[in-house]
């Protein structure tokens, strides 16, 4: 059995431990929901004050030049690049993940129509994050394509001559299961398809090497593991081989080759800049820089490789402790045990409608914050979801989180009515 | 001749004068660029600190419910509604003006295709803000429509049986000329076309009555006259008669009827909520509320009618003073003298390439901030653009601005090399 003391000892010798001090975690809270909204870097409040009071309040429109507002999407894209295996000037930060997916899927469809007009299928996982499926569904209807949904284990066999685009989320939001990006991309390419990756649950959580994998397009989220703040703008990456070839339909002035020439005809800018559209929310965008500071601080401590090793150690420990200490309460494990197939979260299952929502509420009442994702009464059980951000989560946190979970289950306190009140946002 | 003392006297008796104290204007600055980026409400810094430190830093994901993040687009839309003649639950704040235009134009095209399939033209003004034309151009190409561009005086005669959608910006960004929304909408409807209005330079600047005019769709900007902060999210309005009828292609989860059911198929939410797409930037979005506070404070002082009367008085005064005091320096007037045709800005012209850029830079050096829009060497002269926000601009400001302009022109200081250095953003 693992002891609290052993966990404390692991924290004491953890070289990444100082990074925790970069973040503001509320007292009495063990925050295991950084996969939904990353915790606040301590520098964010001062940065927000600077952008609002100085850049907006004092410098006003001059800040477009003096504060570099106009080039911030590209500069932030270049700072995300090392986390996703992108080269310089291949990524931008802008808009939302959904909208960026619309852009890159539109571009991919245009390429597919030109290079392989007989291919008219976009394939994805049935349990992909729904907004990805909604965006793909809409584009398929508009473009005469078919959206085909399969289970993850069916993907390889379904790579056929009708497939134009394989669109996958690297780490599944419900289970934490991770695809092997390189092998899936290679298999899809061998079958003649383009590959679009959604990195919402992997950028900043696991090492990603888009160029190494030969991927075509990618999008990702700024407010989860990148700690950019609530609703922080998202990012988008385009392989250099596609960068100059096609436009995307959200052809706004920020993506124009000469945005201040105010010419009536649209001329896309070179490279990834053409994936910009309209003016970006500068206060929110600026705060993403504070989140990226954390990864740059981790560089001298081993960078993403070290963060990944700690993440796996944290999730291994959580799985082991749950299995040691929470037996007999109907919990299962949705997340793969294989390291190569696991993201940075652990999802515990319980039969649909058997109290998982209330258990999570009771756990949150005890200061351990995860979240709940409803099952469907069929193949998908209800899920208790826990994200582990190695930048600010420690081994003692894991021990304490499991101990609180055990106490919630053992005491049956979760059956109190107060823990079964639904909210608008779950 | 109008004197400085007369202007000071007008400020002293201006009932709207106290509203100026709601804003932070840098000392020594006369800010006549609120049509580009509105000045900062004094409450913005504290609000930013609250959203970052408390809502994000302390309350974390709970804020989706406790701080009302999830419903903020609708709640802000309802606060903008009185400024644009919209009813409750008809407007939302989200994304950018360009992206919102893409959504409503897509919806309008879908309606036109169903109701009047022979109509395949979208018409706009040649001097409309370019991003509007780029978005329309892209959709026309994709949907088999033609984008027809005309001069403003040609619009009425060009309303023909091929026209599906008339897309206009209410107040022109280059000249400050304003369309008669009601009569143009009525004429377009009589000709069988739908009408989409861009309110970027009119929401918060002039009274707008979308429902009274019978308009079909509208979009507008959060960071100009609404004082929402740099790149604040934009708004979108849909006439109730179209609200339930069509979807738009950016079908993300925030526009879903049940966003937390996570079902794989897209079911649009009732009403305008279906025009949402992905997660919004909460810090920037929250600051727009501070800008809207200013308009609510103006309500008891006469509201938009009083603001409009003052705006016209300010722009009348500016035109008169420029004509009294800056004669002989090659300045012309691009903005209509007719009140009914004038927004809340005044645009002075100068021959293309004859120093207007440097004149504006020299004026900015003297603390009078306007902006420059390049002409084309043809019909469009270079423009010195001055926006007048009656919430925080006074009559003495106008006098002083013209005096500084006179001094710049009289001294020829604008010919110094330092004032001719171009920036990335003009």
mmCIF file of C-alpha atoms in Angstrom, chain A residues 10-367:
data_model
loop_
_atom_site.group_PDB
_atom_site.id
_atom_site.type_symbol
_atom_site.label_atom_id
_atom_site.label_comp_id
_atom_site.label_asym_id
_atom_site.label_seq_id
_atom_site.Cartn_x
_atom_site.Cartn_y
_atom_site.Cartn_z
ATOM 1 C CA UNK A 10 8.001 12.168 -3.834
ATOM 2 C CA UNK A 11 6.947 15.824 -3.778
ATOM 3 C CA UNK A 12 10.048 16.703 -1.756
ATOM 4 C CA UNK A 13 12.339 15.252 -4.410
ATOM 5 C CA UNK A 14 10.287 16.346 -7.436
ATOM 6 C CA UNK A 15 12.440 18.714 -9.515
ATOM 7 C CA UNK A 16 9.278 20.194 -11.083
ATOM 8 C CA UNK A 17 7.832 21.093 -7.677
ATOM 9 C CA UNK A 18 8.885 24.794 -7.826
ATOM 10 C CA UNK A 19 6.621 25.299 -10.855
ATOM 11 C CA UNK A 20 3.604 24.953 -8.562
ATOM 12 C CA UNK A 21 4.505 28.334 -7.082
ATOM 13 C CA UNK A 22 3.802 29.976 -10.435
ATOM 14 C CA UNK A 23 0.083 29.277 -9.969
ATOM 15 C CA UNK A 24 -2.613 30.518 -7.656
ATOM 16 C CA UNK A 25 -4.535 27.561 -6.250
ATOM 17 C CA UNK A 26 -7.299 28.432 -3.788
ATOM 18 C CA UNK A 27 -6.477 27.306 -0.226
ATOM 19 C CA UNK A 28 -8.065 23.990 0.676
ATOM 20 C CA UNK A 29 -8.504 23.046 -2.964
ATOM 21 C CA UNK A 30 -7.035 20.136 -4.887
ATOM 22 C CA UNK A 31 -7.690 21.212 -8.432
ATOM 23 C CA UNK A 32 -8.086 18.248 -10.757
ATOM 24 C CA UNK A 33 -9.981 20.080 -13.473
ATOM 25 C CA UNK A 34 -7.144 21.771 -15.314
ATOM 26 C CA UNK A 35 -8.234 19.722 -18.315
ATOM 27 C CA UNK A 36 -11.384 21.861 -18.370
ATOM 28 C CA UNK A 37 -10.063 25.252 -17.206
ATOM 29 C CA UNK A 38 -6.398 25.591 -16.274
ATOM 30 C CA UNK A 39 -5.509 27.280 -12.986
ATOM 31 C CA UNK A 40 -4.482 30.927 -12.890
ATOM 32 C CA UNK A 41 -0.804 31.822 -13.218
ATOM 33 C CA UNK A 42 0.041 34.306 -10.476
ATOM 34 C CA UNK A 43 1.224 36.827 -13.064
ATOM 35 C CA UNK A 44 -2.208 36.987 -14.723
ATOM 36 C CA UNK A 45 -3.719 39.632 -12.453
ATOM 37 C CA UNK A 46 -0.854 42.059 -13.006
ATOM 38 C CA UNK A 47 -0.841 41.374 -16.736
ATOM 39 C CA UNK A 48 -4.591 41.997 -16.963
ATOM 40 C CA UNK A 49 -4.162 45.254 -15.069
ATOM 41 C CA UNK A 50 -1.369 46.302 -17.431
ATOM 42 C CA UNK A 51 -3.345 45.527 -20.579
ATOM 43 C CA UNK A 52 -6.475 47.241 -19.286
ATOM 44 C CA UNK A 53 -5.054 50.242 -17.449
ATOM 45 C CA UNK A 54 -1.948 50.984 -19.491
ATOM 46 C CA UNK A 55 -2.392 49.509 -22.957
ATOM 47 C CA UNK A 56 -6.101 50.263 -23.293
ATOM 48 C CA UNK A 57 -6.651 53.076 -20.797
ATOM 49 C CA UNK A 58 -3.517 55.129 -21.366
ATOM 50 C CA UNK A 59 -2.053 54.169 -24.720
ATOM 51 C CA UNK A 60 -5.365 53.528 -26.493
ATOM 52 C CA UNK A 61 -5.049 52.887 -30.234
ATOM 53 C CA UNK A 62 -1.274 53.368 -30.111
ATOM 54 C CA UNK A 63 -1.139 49.925 -28.487
ATOM 55 C CA UNK A 64 -1.876 48.278 -31.808
ATOM 56 C CA UNK A 65 1.736 49.134 -32.547
ATOM 57 C CA UNK A 66 3.450 49.846 -29.227
ATOM 58 C CA UNK A 67 2.017 46.872 -27.346
ATOM 59 C CA UNK A 68 2.173 44.645 -30.398
ATOM 60 C CA UNK A 69 -1.524 43.795 -30.333
ATOM 61 C CA UNK A 70 -1.659 43.317 -34.055
ATOM 62 C CA UNK A 71 0.983 40.589 -34.161
ATOM 63 C CA UNK A 72 0.017 38.832 -30.925
ATOM 64 C CA UNK A 73 -1.771 35.909 -32.649
ATOM 65 C CA UNK A 74 1.404 35.034 -34.540
ATOM 66 C CA UNK A 75 3.730 35.628 -31.585
ATOM 67 C CA UNK A 76 1.663 33.411 -29.302
ATOM 68 C CA UNK A 77 1.489 30.795 -32.054
ATOM 69 C CA UNK A 78 5.268 30.737 -32.144
ATOM 70 C CA UNK A 79 5.363 30.217 -28.376
ATOM 71 C CA UNK A 80 2.927 27.284 -28.582
ATOM 72 C CA UNK A 81 4.907 25.760 -31.461
ATOM 73 C CA UNK A 82 7.485 23.939 -29.284
ATOM 74 C CA UNK A 83 4.672 22.262 -27.326
ATOM 75 C CA UNK A 84 3.122 20.755 -30.457
ATOM 76 C CA UNK A 85 6.083 20.040 -32.682
ATOM 77 C CA UNK A 86 5.402 22.952 -34.996
ATOM 78 C CA UNK A 87 7.971 25.070 -36.774
ATOM 79 C CA UNK A 88 8.161 28.859 -36.671
ATOM 80 C CA UNK A 89 5.281 30.758 -38.283
ATOM 81 C CA UNK A 90 3.120 27.656 -38.639
ATOM 82 C CA UNK A 91 0.680 28.301 -35.786
ATOM 83 C CA UNK A 92 -1.545 31.211 -34.770
ATOM 84 C CA UNK A 93 -3.723 31.860 -31.742
ATOM 85 C CA UNK A 94 -7.174 33.159 -32.655
ATOM 86 C CA UNK A 95 -10.921 32.646 -32.335
ATOM 87 C CA UNK A 96 -12.251 29.416 -30.808
ATOM 88 C CA UNK A 97 -11.388 25.759 -31.295
ATOM 89 C CA UNK A 98 -14.714 25.174 -33.068
ATOM 90 C CA UNK A 99 -14.163 28.037 -35.490
ATOM 91 C CA UNK A 100 -10.574 27.039 -36.145
ATOM 92 C CA UNK A 101 -11.729 23.503 -36.854
ATOM 93 C CA UNK A 102 -14.190 24.935 -39.362
ATOM 94 C CA UNK A 103 -11.326 26.738 -41.084
ATOM 95 C CA UNK A 104 -8.940 23.810 -41.302
ATOM 96 C CA UNK A 105 -11.652 21.306 -42.263
ATOM 97 C CA UNK A 106 -12.762 23.713 -44.996
ATOM 98 C CA UNK A 107 -9.203 23.930 -46.259
ATOM 99 C CA UNK A 108 -8.786 20.162 -46.057
ATOM 100 C CA UNK A 109 -12.023 19.601 -47.966
ATOM 101 C CA UNK A 110 -10.851 21.987 -50.675
ATOM 102 C CA UNK A 111 -7.565 20.092 -50.999
ATOM 103 C CA UNK A 112 -9.331 16.738 -51.054
ATOM 104 C CA UNK A 113 -11.744 17.916 -53.726
ATOM 105 C CA UNK A 114 -8.865 18.944 -55.919
ATOM 106 C CA UNK A 115 -6.480 16.058 -55.302
ATOM 107 C CA UNK A 116 -8.932 13.181 -54.858
ATOM 108 C CA UNK A 117 -12.395 14.198 -56.036
ATOM 109 C CA UNK A 118 -13.830 10.698 -55.604
ATOM 110 C CA UNK A 119 -13.151 10.753 -51.884
ATOM 111 C CA UNK A 120 -16.162 12.172 -50.111
ATOM 112 C CA UNK A 121 -15.993 10.864 -46.547
ATOM 113 C CA UNK A 122 -14.820 12.542 -43.346
ATOM 114 C CA UNK A 123 -14.281 9.967 -40.631
ATOM 115 C CA UNK A 124 -14.115 10.525 -36.909
ATOM 116 C CA UNK A 125 -14.649 8.785 -33.602
ATOM 117 C CA UNK A 126 -18.210 8.403 -32.401
ATOM 118 C CA UNK A 127 -17.113 9.647 -28.972
ATOM 119 C CA UNK A 128 -15.149 12.640 -30.285
ATOM 120 C CA UNK A 129 -15.992 15.926 -28.555
ATOM 121 C CA UNK A 130 -19.432 16.792 -29.926
ATOM 122 C CA UNK A 131 -18.593 20.274 -31.195
ATOM 123 C CA UNK A 132 -16.026 18.715 -33.537
ATOM 124 C CA UNK A 133 -18.706 16.428 -34.901
ATOM 125 C CA UNK A 134 -21.206 19.292 -35.235
ATOM 126 C CA UNK A 135 -18.738 21.368 -37.236
ATOM 127 C CA UNK A 136 -17.867 18.407 -39.447
ATOM 128 C CA UNK A 137 -21.539 17.505 -39.881
ATOM 129 C CA UNK A 138 -22.362 21.032 -41.053
ATOM 130 C CA UNK A 139 -19.482 21.114 -43.520
ATOM 131 C CA UNK A 140 -20.326 17.665 -44.837
ATOM 132 C CA UNK A 141 -23.900 18.733 -45.552
ATOM 133 C CA UNK A 142 -22.748 21.904 -47.269
ATOM 134 C CA UNK A 143 -19.998 20.248 -49.308
ATOM 135 C CA UNK A 144 -21.635 16.983 -50.287
ATOM 136 C CA UNK A 145 -19.490 14.890 -47.974
ATOM 137 C CA UNK A 146 -20.528 12.142 -45.554
ATOM 138 C CA UNK A 147 -19.524 12.073 -41.906
ATOM 139 C CA UNK A 148 -18.704 8.528 -40.864
ATOM 140 C CA UNK A 149 -18.366 7.766 -37.156
ATOM 141 C CA UNK A 150 -16.567 4.710 -35.868
ATOM 142 C CA UNK A 151 -15.203 3.364 -32.602
ATOM 143 C CA UNK A 152 -11.492 3.991 -32.007
ATOM 144 C CA UNK A 153 -10.539 0.347 -32.573
ATOM 145 C CA UNK A 154 -12.313 0.392 -35.934
ATOM 146 C CA UNK A 155 -10.343 3.302 -37.395
ATOM 147 C CA UNK A 156 -7.504 1.424 -39.061
ATOM 148 C CA UNK A 157 -9.775 -1.033 -40.821
ATOM 149 C CA UNK A 158 -12.036 1.760 -42.017
ATOM 150 C CA UNK A 159 -9.304 3.657 -43.884
ATOM 151 C CA UNK A 160 -10.581 3.103 -47.398
ATOM 152 C CA UNK A 161 -10.544 4.675 -50.828
ATOM 153 C CA UNK A 162 -13.616 6.808 -50.073
ATOM 154 C CA UNK A 163 -11.937 8.536 -47.144
ATOM 155 C CA UNK A 164 -10.919 12.143 -47.717
ATOM 156 C CA UNK A 165 -10.194 13.317 -44.193
ATOM 157 C CA UNK A 166 -9.596 11.605 -40.875
ATOM 158 C CA UNK A 167 -10.481 14.014 -38.060
ATOM 159 C CA UNK A 168 -9.548 12.904 -34.568
ATOM 160 C CA UNK A 169 -9.065 14.352 -31.134
ATOM 161 C CA UNK A 170 -5.670 13.208 -29.920
ATOM 162 C CA UNK A 171 -6.784 12.606 -26.309
ATOM 163 C CA UNK A 172 -10.441 11.708 -25.774
ATOM 164 C CA UNK A 173 -12.326 14.119 -23.498
ATOM 165 C CA UNK A 174 -14.424 11.352 -21.888
ATOM 166 C CA UNK A 175 -11.846 8.655 -21.322
ATOM 167 C CA UNK A 176 -8.406 10.219 -21.517
ATOM 168 C CA UNK A 177 -7.454 7.634 -24.139
ATOM 169 C CA UNK A 178 -4.734 8.836 -26.501
ATOM 170 C CA UNK A 179 -4.178 7.939 -30.142
ATOM 171 C CA UNK A 180 -0.717 7.180 -31.473
ATOM 172 C CA UNK A 181 -0.509 10.259 -33.641
ATOM 173 C CA UNK A 182 2.393 9.105 -35.792
ATOM 174 C CA UNK A 183 1.056 5.661 -36.619
ATOM 175 C CA UNK A 184 -2.541 6.791 -37.183
ATOM 176 C CA UNK A 185 -1.371 9.641 -39.401
ATOM 177 C CA UNK A 186 0.901 7.326 -41.364
ATOM 178 C CA UNK A 187 -1.882 4.786 -41.856
ATOM 179 C CA UNK A 188 -4.313 7.471 -43.014
ATOM 180 C CA UNK A 189 -1.758 8.911 -45.408
ATOM 181 C CA UNK A 190 -1.022 5.444 -46.769
ATOM 182 C CA UNK A 191 -4.737 5.156 -47.460
ATOM 183 C CA UNK A 192 -4.694 8.515 -49.254
ATOM 184 C CA UNK A 193 -6.464 10.651 -46.620
ATOM 185 C CA UNK A 194 -5.581 13.921 -44.930
ATOM 186 C CA UNK A 195 -5.463 14.057 -41.130
ATOM 187 C CA UNK A 196 -6.799 16.810 -38.869
ATOM 188 C CA UNK A 197 -5.924 16.596 -35.169
ATOM 189 C CA UNK A 198 -7.726 18.330 -32.318
ATOM 190 C CA UNK A 199 -5.182 18.854 -29.538
ATOM 191 C CA UNK A 200 -7.652 20.263 -26.982
ATOM 192 C CA UNK A 201 -6.646 17.700 -24.348
ATOM 193 C CA UNK A 202 -3.059 17.185 -25.403
ATOM 194 C CA UNK A 203 -1.293 20.510 -26.049
ATOM 195 C CA UNK A 204 0.593 21.202 -22.824
ATOM 196 C CA UNK A 205 -0.518 17.839 -21.403
ATOM 197 C CA UNK A 206 1.533 15.348 -23.413
ATOM 198 C CA UNK A 207 4.394 15.746 -25.879
ATOM 199 C CA UNK A 208 3.006 16.373 -29.351
ATOM 200 C CA UNK A 209 5.022 16.256 -32.551
ATOM 201 C CA UNK A 210 2.834 17.343 -35.432
ATOM 202 C CA UNK A 211 5.694 17.686 -37.892
ATOM 203 C CA UNK A 212 7.279 14.431 -36.790
ATOM 204 C CA UNK A 213 3.969 12.680 -37.337
ATOM 205 C CA UNK A 214 3.521 14.337 -40.725
ATOM 206 C CA UNK A 215 0.115 15.690 -39.736
ATOM 207 C CA UNK A 216 -1.759 18.013 -42.082
ATOM 208 C CA UNK A 217 -3.784 20.321 -39.831
ATOM 209 C CA UNK A 218 -4.354 20.794 -36.112
ATOM 210 C CA UNK A 219 -6.395 22.923 -33.748
ATOM 211 C CA UNK A 220 -6.307 23.219 -29.981
ATOM 212 C CA UNK A 221 -7.514 24.990 -26.908
ATOM 213 C CA UNK A 222 -5.947 27.863 -24.962
ATOM 214 C CA UNK A 223 -7.786 27.528 -21.669
ATOM 215 C CA UNK A 224 -7.226 23.899 -20.655
ATOM 216 C CA UNK A 225 -3.665 22.657 -20.117
ATOM 217 C CA UNK A 226 -2.212 25.887 -21.563
ATOM 218 C CA UNK A 227 -3.676 27.819 -18.604
ATOM 219 C CA UNK A 228 -4.670 30.808 -20.719
ATOM 220 C CA UNK A 229 -7.752 31.825 -18.748
ATOM 221 C CA UNK A 230 -11.496 31.263 -19.184
ATOM 222 C CA UNK A 231 -12.345 31.070 -22.875
ATOM 223 C CA UNK A 232 -8.820 32.041 -23.947
ATOM 224 C CA UNK A 233 -8.542 32.060 -27.735
ATOM 225 C CA UNK A 234 -7.643 28.788 -29.428
ATOM 226 C CA UNK A 235 -4.813 27.861 -31.765
ATOM 227 C CA UNK A 236 -4.499 26.463 -35.241
ATOM 228 C CA UNK A 237 -1.623 24.815 -37.074
ATOM 229 C CA UNK A 238 -1.190 24.113 -40.771
ATOM 230 C CA UNK A 239 1.522 21.938 -42.266
ATOM 231 C CA UNK A 240 3.824 24.077 -44.429
ATOM 232 C CA UNK A 241 2.998 21.838 -47.384
ATOM 233 C CA UNK A 242 -0.587 23.145 -47.308
ATOM 234 C CA UNK A 243 0.050 26.669 -46.095
ATOM 235 C CA UNK A 244 0.144 28.423 -49.438
ATOM 236 C CA UNK A 245 -2.377 26.310 -51.258
ATOM 237 C CA UNK A 246 -5.865 27.136 -50.111
ATOM 238 C CA UNK A 247 -7.888 29.731 -48.435
ATOM 239 C CA UNK A 248 -10.556 29.222 -45.830
ATOM 240 C CA UNK A 249 -14.041 30.741 -45.964
ATOM 241 C CA UNK A 250 -13.742 33.065 -42.937
ATOM 242 C CA UNK A 251 -11.876 35.529 -45.106
ATOM 243 C CA UNK A 252 -11.683 38.554 -42.831
ATOM 244 C CA UNK A 253 -9.318 41.482 -42.884
ATOM 245 C CA UNK A 254 -6.844 40.076 -40.345
ATOM 246 C CA UNK A 255 -6.077 37.285 -42.797
ATOM 247 C CA UNK A 256 -5.535 39.677 -45.707
ATOM 248 C CA UNK A 257 -2.138 40.137 -47.314
ATOM 249 C CA UNK A 258 -2.402 43.920 -46.810
ATOM 250 C CA UNK A 259 -5.001 44.526 -44.093
ATOM 251 C CA UNK A 260 -4.546 48.296 -44.079
ATOM 252 C CA UNK A 261 -4.683 48.787 -47.804
ATOM 253 C CA UNK A 262 -8.473 48.420 -47.452
ATOM 254 C CA UNK A 263 -8.806 47.053 -50.950
ATOM 255 C CA UNK A 264 -12.214 45.608 -51.779
ATOM 256 C CA UNK A 265 -10.888 42.243 -52.991
ATOM 257 C CA UNK A 266 -9.578 39.566 -50.681
ATOM 258 C CA UNK A 267 -5.953 38.492 -51.065
ATOM 259 C CA UNK A 268 -4.948 35.958 -48.441
ATOM 260 C CA UNK A 269 -1.782 36.658 -46.500
ATOM 261 C CA UNK A 270 1.128 34.283 -46.938
ATOM 262 C CA UNK A 271 1.269 31.278 -44.644
ATOM 263 C CA UNK A 272 -0.813 30.680 -41.568
ATOM 264 C CA UNK A 273 -1.776 34.342 -41.161
ATOM 265 C CA UNK A 274 -4.521 33.731 -43.725
ATOM 266 C CA UNK A 275 -6.298 31.668 -41.073
ATOM 267 C CA UNK A 276 -6.959 34.810 -39.050
ATOM 268 C CA UNK A 277 -10.283 36.544 -39.601
ATOM 269 C CA UNK A 278 -11.341 39.451 -37.360
ATOM 270 C CA UNK A 279 -9.986 41.540 -34.485
ATOM 271 C CA UNK A 280 -9.077 39.431 -31.466
ATOM 272 C CA UNK A 281 -10.032 40.008 -27.796
ATOM 273 C CA UNK A 282 -6.784 41.513 -26.584
ATOM 274 C CA UNK A 283 -7.233 41.213 -22.842
ATOM 275 C CA UNK A 284 -8.059 37.512 -22.989
ATOM 276 C CA UNK A 285 -5.446 36.930 -25.680
ATOM 277 C CA UNK A 286 -2.737 38.656 -23.646
ATOM 278 C CA UNK A 287 -3.394 36.446 -20.615
ATOM 279 C CA UNK A 288 -2.591 33.315 -22.600
ATOM 280 C CA UNK A 289 1.015 34.529 -22.527
ATOM 281 C CA UNK A 290 1.010 34.075 -18.737
ATOM 282 C CA UNK A 291 -0.016 30.455 -19.199
ATOM 283 C CA UNK A 292 2.755 29.853 -21.724
ATOM 284 C CA UNK A 293 5.317 31.319 -19.307
ATOM 285 C CA UNK A 294 4.819 28.188 -17.182
ATOM 286 C CA UNK A 295 6.003 25.916 -19.987
ATOM 287 C CA UNK A 296 8.976 28.105 -20.698
ATOM 288 C CA UNK A 297 9.867 27.984 -17.002
ATOM 289 C CA UNK A 298 9.703 24.180 -17.247
ATOM 290 C CA UNK A 299 12.203 24.118 -20.106
ATOM 291 C CA UNK A 300 15.307 24.134 -17.890
ATOM 292 C CA UNK A 301 13.731 21.386 -15.736
ATOM 293 C CA UNK A 302 13.307 18.959 -18.613
ATOM 294 C CA UNK A 303 10.417 20.550 -20.483
ATOM 295 C CA UNK A 304 7.520 18.520 -21.837
ATOM 296 C CA UNK A 305 9.407 15.228 -21.434
ATOM 297 C CA UNK A 306 9.749 15.816 -17.700
ATOM 298 C CA UNK A 307 6.167 17.060 -17.425
ATOM 299 C CA UNK A 308 4.975 13.940 -19.240
ATOM 300 C CA UNK A 309 6.952 11.635 -16.932
ATOM 301 C CA UNK A 310 5.435 13.351 -13.897
ATOM 302 C CA UNK A 311 1.958 13.295 -15.422
ATOM 303 C CA UNK A 312 2.183 9.534 -15.917
ATOM 304 C CA UNK A 313 3.500 9.090 -12.390
ATOM 305 C CA UNK A 314 0.551 11.127 -11.045
ATOM 306 C CA UNK A 315 -2.065 9.238 -13.035
ATOM 307 C CA UNK A 316 -0.431 5.867 -12.240
ATOM 308 C CA UNK A 317 -0.541 6.784 -8.562
ATOM 309 C CA UNK A 318 -4.171 7.931 -8.751
ATOM 310 C CA UNK A 319 -5.246 4.687 -10.447
ATOM 311 C CA UNK A 320 -3.296 2.584 -7.953
ATOM 312 C CA UNK A 321 -4.663 4.445 -4.917
ATOM 313 C CA UNK A 322 -8.256 4.288 -6.165
ATOM 314 C CA UNK A 323 -7.874 0.560 -6.685
ATOM 315 C CA UNK A 324 -6.230 0.106 -3.269
ATOM 316 C CA UNK A 325 -8.527 2.322 -1.241
ATOM 317 C CA UNK A 326 -11.884 2.650 -3.045
ATOM 318 C CA UNK A 327 -12.691 -0.968 -3.767
ATOM 319 C CA UNK A 328 -16.261 -2.156 -3.554
ATOM 320 C CA UNK A 329 -17.927 1.111 -4.510
ATOM 321 C CA UNK A 330 -18.763 0.270 -8.104
ATOM 322 C CA UNK A 331 -16.006 2.318 -9.698
ATOM 323 C CA UNK A 332 -14.415 1.252 -12.957
ATOM 324 C CA UNK A 333 -11.594 2.709 -15.042
ATOM 325 C CA UNK A 334 -12.241 4.250 -18.456
ATOM 326 C CA UNK A 335 -8.687 5.437 -18.987
ATOM 327 C CA UNK A 336 -6.137 3.059 -20.526
ATOM 328 C CA UNK A 337 -3.482 1.621 -18.221
ATOM 329 C CA UNK A 338 -0.950 1.633 -21.066
ATOM 330 C CA UNK A 339 1.151 4.772 -20.838
ATOM 331 C CA UNK A 340 1.285 5.173 -24.599
ATOM 332 C CA UNK A 341 -2.507 5.290 -24.726
ATOM 333 C CA UNK A 342 -3.113 7.646 -21.821
ATOM 334 C CA UNK A 343 -3.392 11.418 -21.791
ATOM 335 C CA UNK A 344 -3.084 13.430 -18.585
ATOM 336 C CA UNK A 345 -6.455 12.594 -17.074
ATOM 337 C CA UNK A 346 -8.063 9.627 -15.336
ATOM 338 C CA UNK A 347 -11.715 8.840 -15.821
ATOM 339 C CA UNK A 348 -13.504 6.600 -13.341
ATOM 340 C CA UNK A 349 -16.793 5.054 -14.367
ATOM 341 C CA UNK A 350 -19.964 4.196 -12.555
ATOM 342 C CA UNK A 351 -23.200 2.780 -13.866
ATOM 343 C CA UNK A 352 -25.358 5.448 -15.508
ATOM 344 C CA UNK A 353 -27.628 7.179 -13.022
ATOM 345 C CA UNK A 354 -26.114 5.476 -9.976
ATOM 346 C CA UNK A 355 -24.908 8.644 -8.273
ATOM 347 C CA UNK A 356 -21.713 9.664 -10.039
ATOM 348 C CA UNK A 357 -22.962 13.241 -10.394
ATOM 349 C CA UNK A 358 -23.665 13.516 -6.667
ATOM 350 C CA UNK A 359 -20.401 11.817 -5.752
ATOM 351 C CA UNK A 360 -18.527 14.475 -7.740
ATOM 352 C CA UNK A 361 -20.549 17.241 -6.081
ATOM 353 C CA UNK A 362 -19.777 15.844 -2.641
ATOM 354 C CA UNK A 363 -16.115 15.563 -3.567
ATOM 355 C CA UNK A 364 -16.108 19.174 -4.770
ATOM 356 C CA UNK A 365 -17.723 20.061 -1.424
ATOM 357 C CA UNK A 366 -14.606 18.579 0.180
ATOM 358 C CA UNK A 367 -12.334 20.719 -1.984
#
